[in-house]
DNA sequence: TGTTGACTCTAACGTAACGTGATACCTTAA
DNA sequence: TTAAGGTATCACGTTACGTTAGAGTCAACA
């Protein structure tokens, strides 16, 4: 395949391919008599790898090191790429939800803390990019047997995301009464969530106590009230109602 | 808020904020006696907008034009942003599925055409970016009443995506016989899909004829065989079997 | 067989968006 | 009051190409 064909196929410029050739990142396997670059299927695969790494924000220099490193395992790299793209996706999701909230905010419906306004932008939060930088970064390029991080980081993150979502739902219910059907339904979900996903088990008593803690312990209050003023108080009340009602 | 605070909040460098000030993209509302930049809440909101546009690949110069334009409507911009991020997300999804297939491919399980190898990279495919460029691009910045594109573009795209998915499923079944249960189940889905989503109605006869066309008309053949060599032929056979079996 | 028109090459300067010092002033907690 | 950390302004460096410019290549059509 000639330059333009490749360029069109992957939607990059011819100049970019020239550039990659110039810096020795991707030199075509063959050239015609006239000096035309001819890219092989293998070249295309390398290009695919290059673009993946680029998408993840690696500088070309590092990409060159990476794919030329003897310890470079395409299979492993692909798997890590997958993980990182998934990360990127959840970051995108957060950005989308940030937009949604901004839109609501502008309508004056909810308050948004400054921190919330930038959710999804914090790239340093991505453990996989860090991991990759360690794995393929300056010093480690030639250390061949680095290990993949355990899944716990990812899991913990997903958990946090879900909790935040639930908090947000509560925030929408603030102006109903703690006894209202919606509030109680939400609280029920909250109870089940705490018992299913966190590994702990809360009795109804403990659940009620937890609610009280939301108000007593300012670390909780602060965290929760981020999602809406008075939310901690509201949740405590709703949790108490729920516990008392289901005890009988 | 001082530079570092803002920088930390949104995970960008202080230099970046300086740069934005330099080029007049984001000048802080206040400065102290000593010349320290002080960013207001309003500044933060503008920054959020800037980062959104940046995320979408707009050059800073254009971003400046955009947010300073009298016709700039934040609400509308946010909504369009949302759409574009969703687009980006589906593109990410495609990239992820590309990776999955590459991994399989390396295991020798399935064949991947070159075109498939780069799915998700084709940024020009994104109609919203184009739309945005038209809406906020060079000439149009001051035309205040540009219209949003009709939904049909989006719909058509979604349809195309679904069709491609179905084709891919078929590609996986190529080595079974056209009479096999899986193949027939897939064909049935195909038949229902064509009758439900496309607006046309295919009789069993017409369906069979359509299958024949896949082989006779090279535009079809070419398009379908993209997903696997001989796929058009396979589909024709399977469609014929399906039509004949269900006629009785 | 000549002549387009689309594609290709190398070479070299241009540009966008910061990074990276260097040097000097400001603030605040110990 | 002093040390640590933050901030300011130059100003040059860097990355990843964009953008002409000038010239050769190739397939198709007149």
Coordinates of C-alpha atoms in Angstrom, one line a residue, chain A:
Chain A
X1 CA 0.0 0.0 0.0
X2 CA 1.2 3.5 -0.9
X3 CA 1.2 6.4 1.5
X4 CA -2.2 7.9 0.5
X5 CA -3.9 4.6 0.8
X6 CA -2.6 4.1 4.3
X7 CA -3.3 7.7 5.2
X8 CA -6.9 7.4 4.0
X9 CA -7.4 4.0 5.7
X10 CA -6.5 5.3 9.1
X11 CA -7.5 8.9 8.6
X12 CA -4.1 10.5 9.2
X13 CA -2.1 12.8 6.9
X14 CA 0.5 11.7 4.5
X15 CA 2.8 14.1 6.2
X16 CA 2.3 12.2 9.4
X17 CA 3.5 9.0 7.7
X18 CA 6.5 10.8 6.3
X19 CA 7.2 12.1 9.8
X20 CA 7.0 8.7 11.3
X21 CA 9.5 7.5 8.7
X22 CA 11.8 10.5 9.3
X23 CA 12.1 9.8 13.0
X24 CA 12.4 6.1 12.4
X25 CA 9.2 5.2 14.2
X26 CA 7.6 3.5 11.2
X27 CA 9.8 2.7 8.2
X28 CA 7.9 0.9 5.4
X29 CA 9.2 -2.5 4.6
X30 CA 9.7 -1.7 0.9
X31 CA 10.2 1.1 -1.5
X32 CA 9.8 1.2 -5.2
X33 CA 12.5 2.2 -7.7
X34 CA 11.2 5.7 -7.7
X35 CA 11.4 5.9 -3.9
X36 CA 7.7 5.4 -3.2
X37 CA 7.0 4.0 0.3
X38 CA 5.2 0.7 0.3
X39 CA 3.6 -0.4 3.5
X40 CA 3.1 -4.1 4.3
X41 CA 0.5 -5.6 6.4
X42 CA 3.0 -5.9 9.2
X43 CA 3.7 -2.2 8.9
X44 CA 0.0 -1.6 9.3
X45 CA -0.1 -3.6 12.5
X46 CA 2.8 -1.6 13.9
X47 CA 0.9 1.6 12.9
X48 CA -2.1 0.4 14.8
X49 CA 0.1 -0.1 17.9
X50 CA 1.6 3.4 17.4
X51 CA -1.8 5.0 17.2
X52 CA -3.0 3.2 20.3
X53 CA -0.1 4.5 22.3
X54 CA -0.6 7.9 20.8
X55 CA -4.2 7.9 21.7
X56 CA -3.1 7.3 25.3
X57 CA -0.9 10.3 25.2
X58 CA 2.6 8.9 24.8
X59 CA 5.1 11.0 23.0
X60 CA 6.4 9.5 19.8
X61 CA 9.9 9.1 21.2
X62 CA 8.7 6.8 23.9
X63 CA 6.5 4.9 21.6
X64 CA 9.5 4.2 19.5
X65 CA 11.3 2.9 22.5
X66 CA 8.4 0.8 23.6
X67 CA 7.7 -1.0 20.4
X68 CA 11.4 -1.6 19.8
X69 CA 12.0 -2.9 23.2
X70 CA 12.8 -6.6 23.4
X71 CA 10.5 -6.9 26.3
X72 CA 7.6 -5.6 24.3
X73 CA 4.8 -8.1 24.2
X74 CA 2.0 -7.2 21.9
X75 CA -0.5 -9.4 23.5
X76 CA 0.1 -7.9 26.9
X77 CA 0.2 -4.4 25.5
X78 CA -3.1 -4.9 23.8
X79 CA -4.7 -6.1 27.1
X80 CA -3.3 -3.1 28.9
X81 CA -4.5 -0.8 26.2
X82 CA -7.9 -2.3 26.6
X83 CA -7.9 -1.5 30.2
X84 CA -6.8 2.0 29.6
X85 CA -9.4 2.7 27.0
X86 CA -12.0 1.4 29.4
X87 CA -10.6 3.9 32.0
X88 CA -10.8 6.6 29.4
X89 CA -14.4 5.7 28.7
X90 CA -15.4 6.0 32.3
X91 CA -13.6 9.3 32.4
X92 CA -15.7 10.3 29.4
X93 CA -18.8 9.2 31.2
X94 CA -17.9 11.4 34.1
X95 CA -17.4 14.3 31.8
X96 CA -20.8 13.7 30.3
X97 CA -22.4 13.6 33.7
X98 CA -20.5 16.7 34.5
X99 CA -22.1 18.4 31.5
X100 CA -25.5 17.2 32.5
X101 CA -25.0 18.7 35.9
X102 CA -23.7 21.9 34.4
X103 CA -26.8 22.2 32.3
X104 CA -28.9 21.6 35.3
X105 CA -26.8 24.0 37.3
X106 CA -27.4 26.8 34.8
X107 CA -31.0 26.2 35.2
X108 CA -30.5 26.9 38.8
X109 CA -31.6 23.4 39.8
X110 CA -28.7 22.1 41.7
X111 CA -25.5 23.4 43.2
X112 CA -22.2 22.2 41.9
X113 CA -19.0 22.4 43.8
X114 CA -16.0 23.6 42.0
X115 CA -14.4 20.2 42.3
X116 CA -17.4 18.5 40.7
X117 CA -17.3 20.9 37.9
X118 CA -14.1 19.3 36.7
X119 CA -14.8 15.7 37.2
X120 CA -13.5 13.6 34.4
X121 CA -10.7 16.0 33.7
X122 CA -8.3 14.7 36.3
X123 CA -6.1 12.6 34.2
X124 CA -3.7 11.8 37.0
X125 CA -6.5 9.7 38.5
X126 CA -6.0 7.1 35.9
X127 CA -3.9 4.3 37.5
X128 CA -3.3 2.6 34.3
X129 CA -1.6 5.5 32.6
X130 CA 0.7 5.7 35.6
X131 CA 1.2 2.0 35.4
X132 CA 2.0 2.1 31.8
X133 CA 4.4 4.9 32.4
X134 CA 6.1 2.8 34.9
X135 CA 6.0 -0.3 32.9
X136 CA 7.2 1.4 29.7
X137 CA 8.7 4.5 31.1
X138 CA 12.3 5.7 31.1
X139 CA 13.9 3.3 33.4
X140 CA 11.7 0.3 33.2
X141 CA 11.7 -0.2 29.5
X142 CA 14.1 -3.0 29.8
X143 CA 12.9 -4.6 32.9
X144 CA 11.1 -7.5 31.3
X145 CA 9.0 -9.0 34.0
X146 CA 6.9 -6.2 35.5
X147 CA 3.6 -7.3 36.9
X148 CA 0.2 -6.0 36.2
X149 CA -1.5 -4.2 39.0
X150 CA -4.2 -6.1 40.8
X151 CA -7.7 -5.4 40.0
X152 CA -8.5 -3.8 43.3
X153 CA -7.7 -0.3 42.2
X154 CA -10.2 -0.5 39.4
X155 CA -12.8 -2.1 41.6
X156 CA -12.4 0.5 44.3
X157 CA -12.9 3.2 41.7
X158 CA -16.0 1.7 40.3
X159 CA -17.4 1.4 43.7
X160 CA -16.7 5.1 44.4
X161 CA -18.4 6.0 41.2
X162 CA -21.5 4.1 42.1
X163 CA -21.7 5.6 45.5
X164 CA -21.4 9.0 44.0
X165 CA -24.3 8.3 41.7
X166 CA -26.4 7.2 44.5
X167 CA -25.7 10.3 46.5
X168 CA -26.6 12.4 43.5
X169 CA -29.9 10.6 43.2
X170 CA -30.6 11.5 46.8
X171 CA -29.8 15.1 46.1
X172 CA -32.6 15.1 43.7
X173 CA -35.0 14.0 46.4
X174 CA -34.0 16.5 49.0
X175 CA -37.2 18.5 48.8
X176 CA -39.5 15.6 49.4
X177 CA -40.0 14.4 52.9
X178 CA -37.8 11.7 54.4
X179 CA -40.9 9.5 54.7
X180 CA -41.9 9.9 51.1
X181 CA -42.1 6.8 49.0
X182 CA -39.3 7.9 46.7
X183 CA -37.0 8.7 49.5
X184 CA -37.7 5.4 51.2
X185 CA -37.2 3.5 48.0
X186 CA -33.9 5.2 47.5
X187 CA -32.9 4.5 51.1
X188 CA -33.8 0.9 50.6
X189 CA -31.5 0.8 47.6
X190 CA -28.8 2.4 49.7
X191 CA -29.2 -0.2 52.4
X192 CA -29.0 -3.0 49.9
X193 CA -26.0 -1.5 48.2
X194 CA -24.1 -1.1 51.5
X195 CA -24.8 -4.7 52.3
X196 CA -24.1 -6.2 49.0
X197 CA -21.1 -4.4 47.6
X198 CA -19.0 -3.2 50.4
X199 CA -18.3 -6.5 52.1
X200 CA -19.7 -5.3 55.5
X201 CA -23.1 -6.1 56.8
X202 CA -25.3 -3.5 58.4
X203 CA -28.1 -4.4 60.7
X204 CA -31.0 -2.0 60.7
X205 CA -29.7 -0.7 64.0
X206 CA -26.3 -0.1 62.6
X207 CA -27.8 1.4 59.5
X208 CA -29.7 3.9 61.7
X209 CA -26.5 4.6 63.6
X210 CA -24.6 5.2 60.3
X211 CA -27.2 7.8 59.4
X212 CA -26.6 9.5 62.7
X213 CA -22.9 9.5 62.0
X214 CA -23.6 11.3 58.7
X215 CA -24.6 14.3 60.8
X216 CA -22.3 13.9 63.8
X217 CA -19.0 13.2 62.0
X218 CA -18.2 16.2 59.9
X219 CA -16.0 14.2 57.5
X220 CA -19.2 12.5 56.5
X221 CA -21.3 15.6 56.5
X222 CA -18.8 17.5 54.4
X223 CA -18.5 14.7 51.9
X224 CA -22.2 14.1 51.6
X225 CA -23.3 17.7 51.6
X226 CA -21.1 18.2 48.6
X227 CA -24.0 16.8 46.6
X228 CA -26.5 19.2 48.1
X229 CA -26.8 21.3 51.2
X230 CA -28.5 19.5 54.0
X231 CA -28.3 16.2 52.3
X232 CA -26.6 14.4 55.2
X233 CA -29.4 15.5 57.5
X234 CA -32.0 14.4 55.1
X235 CA -30.4 11.0 54.7
X236 CA -30.1 10.5 58.4
X237 CA -33.8 11.2 58.8
X238 CA -34.7 8.9 55.9
X239 CA -32.5 6.1 57.2
X240 CA -34.0 6.4 60.7
X241 CA -37.5 6.2 59.2
X242 CA -36.5 3.2 57.2
X243 CA -34.9 1.3 60.1
X244 CA -37.8 2.0 62.4
X245 CA -40.4 1.0 59.9
X246 CA -38.7 -2.3 59.0
X247 CA -37.9 -3.3 62.5
X248 CA -41.5 -3.9 63.4

